[in-house]
PDB file of C-alpha atoms in Angstrom:
ATOM      1  CA  MET A 190      -0.047  -0.322   0.235  1.00  0.00           C
ATOM      2  CA  ARG A 191       2.704   2.357   0.871  1.00  0.00           C
ATOM      3  CA  GLU A 192       4.138   1.491  -2.912  1.00  0.00           C
ATOM      4  CA  ALA A 193       1.130   2.664  -4.500  1.00  0.00           C
ATOM      5  CA  ALA A 194       0.929   5.778  -2.607  1.00  0.00           C
ATOM      6  CA  LEU A 195       4.611   7.168  -3.074  1.00  0.00           C
ATOM      7  CA  LEU A 196       3.815   5.794  -7.151  1.00  0.00           C
ATOM      8  CA  ALA A 197       0.862   8.132  -6.907  1.00  0.00           C
ATOM      9  CA  GLY A 198       3.109  10.985  -4.969  1.00  0.00           C
ATOM     10  CA  ALA A 199       5.386  10.429  -7.913  1.00  0.00           C
ATOM     11  CA  LEU A 200       2.158  10.158 -11.358  1.00  0.00           C
ATOM     12  CA  ILE A 201       0.992  13.547  -9.579  1.00  0.00           C
ATOM     13  CA  ALA A 202       4.463  15.371  -9.424  1.00  0.00           C
ATOM     14  CA  CYS A 203       5.680  14.219 -12.650  1.00  0.00           C
ATOM     15  CA  PRO A 204       2.579  15.870 -14.890  1.00  0.00           C
ATOM     16  CA  ALA A 205       2.857  18.930 -12.644  1.00  0.00           C
ATOM     17  CA  GLY A 206       6.548  19.380 -13.551  1.00  0.00           C
ATOM     18  CA  MET A 207       6.467  18.896 -16.234  1.00  0.00           C
ATOM     19  CA  ALA A 208       3.428  21.312 -16.771  1.00  0.00           C
ATOM     20  CA  TRP A 209       5.242  23.750 -15.187  1.00  0.00           C
ATOM     21  CA  LEU A 210       7.977  24.093 -17.301  1.00  0.00           C
ATOM     22  CA  ALA A 211       6.190  24.258 -20.233  1.00  0.00           C
ATOM     23  CA  LEU A 212       5.167  27.207 -18.588  1.00  0.00           C
ATOM     24  CA  SER A 213       7.623  29.307 -17.937  1.00  0.00           C
ATOM     25  CA  MET A 214       8.576  28.760 -21.624  1.00  0.00           C
ATOM     26  CA  GLU A 215       6.974  32.126 -23.810  1.00  0.00           C
ATOM     27  CA  VAL A 216       5.153  29.578 -26.288  1.00  0.00           C
ATOM     28  CA  HIS A 217       2.791  27.966 -23.792  1.00  0.00           C
ATOM     29  CA  TRP A 218       2.885  31.239 -21.162  1.00  0.00           C
ATOM     30  CA  SER A 219       1.358  32.930 -24.151  1.00  0.00           C
ATOM     31  CA  GLN A 220      -1.069  29.667 -25.370  1.00  0.00           C
ATOM     32  CA  VAL A 221      -2.615  29.948 -21.995  1.00  0.00           C
ATOM     33  CA  ARG A 222      -2.205  33.329 -20.518  1.00  0.00           C
ATOM     34  CA  GLY A 223      -1.566  35.592 -23.169  1.00  0.00           C
ATOM     35  CA  GLY A 224       1.941  37.946 -23.404  1.00  0.00           C
ATOM     36  CA  VAL A 225       4.358  37.189 -21.944  1.00  0.00           C
ATOM     37  CA  PRO A 226       5.735  36.117 -18.485  1.00  0.00           C
ATOM     38  CA  THR A 227       7.994  38.284 -16.530  1.00  0.00           C
ATOM     39  CA  PRO A 228      11.437  37.233 -15.967  1.00  0.00           C
ATOM     40  CA  ALA A 229      10.682  36.505 -12.330  1.00  0.00           C
ATOM     41  CA  VAL A 230       7.378  34.449 -13.236  1.00  0.00           C
ATOM     42  CA  ALA A 231       9.010  32.416 -15.660  1.00  0.00           C
ATOM     43  CA  ARG A 232      11.870  31.647 -12.852  1.00  0.00           C
ATOM     44  CA  ARG A 233       9.348  30.966 -10.232  1.00  0.00           C
ATOM     45  CA  LEU A 234       8.001  28.474 -13.103  1.00  0.00           C
ATOM     46  CA  ARG A 235      11.297  26.815 -13.367  1.00  0.00           C
ATOM     47  CA  LEU A 236      11.886  26.443 -10.158  1.00  0.00           C
ATOM     48  CA  LEU A 237       8.761  24.452  -9.650  1.00  0.00           C
ATOM     49  CA  GLY A 238       9.380  23.066 -12.013  1.00  0.00           C
ATOM     50  CA  ALA A 239      12.195  21.015 -11.628  1.00  0.00           C
ATOM     51  CA  ALA A 240      11.884  20.108  -7.720  1.00  0.00           C
ATOM     52  CA  SER A 241       8.892  18.749  -8.493  1.00  0.00           C
ATOM     53  CA  LEU A 242      10.456  16.245 -10.672  1.00  0.00           C
ATOM     54  CA  ALA A 243      12.922  15.820  -8.108  1.00  0.00           C
ATOM     55  CA  ALA A 244      10.348  15.113  -5.767  1.00  0.00           C
ATOM     56  CA  ALA A 245       9.105  12.770  -7.858  1.00  0.00           C
ATOM     57  CA  LEU A 246      12.786  10.457  -8.365  1.00  0.00           C
ATOM     58  CA  VAL A 247      12.871  10.097  -4.332  1.00  0.00           C
ATOM     59  CA  LEU A 248       9.424   9.248  -4.359  1.00  0.00           C
ATOM     60  CA  CYS A 249       9.858   6.179  -7.391  1.00  0.00           C
ATOM     61  CA  LEU A 250      13.492   5.422  -5.032  1.00  0.00           C
ATOM     62  CA  GLN A 251      11.036   5.449  -2.268  1.00  0.00           C
ATOM     63  CA  ALA A 252       9.092   3.543  -3.975  1.00  0.00           C
ATOM     64  CA  ASP A 253      11.546   1.528  -5.841  1.00  0.00           C
ATOM     65  CA  HIS A 254      15.144  -0.441  -6.038  1.00  0.00           C
ATOM     66  CA  PRO A 255      16.967   1.769  -7.899  1.00  0.00           C
ATOM     67  CA  THR A 256      17.165   0.583 -11.154  1.00  0.00           C
ATOM     68  CA  MET A 257      13.256  -0.309 -11.633  1.00  0.00           C
ATOM     69  CA  ALA A 258      13.297   3.957  -9.894  1.00  0.00           C
ATOM     70  CA  VAL A 259      14.674   5.616 -12.175  1.00  0.00           C
ATOM     71  CA  LEU A 260      12.742   3.856 -15.595  1.00  0.00           C
ATOM     72  CA  VAL A 261       8.832   4.182 -13.874  1.00  0.00           C
TER      73      VAL A 261
END
């Protein structure tokens, strides 16, 4: 049960991180919000995206053996 909860957390964190990284790009930001993100907003979105992907990796490493976690 613990493994399933960890993988579910990773399943949520990974797409959220990719979405934040995508929104930090001008093209995707303009498609969603219009205009251009300020440099501070883009920096925050990149940091959120990187932190979320790192959290997903940590969750996967806690759920599985490292050789399998990287594949997950």
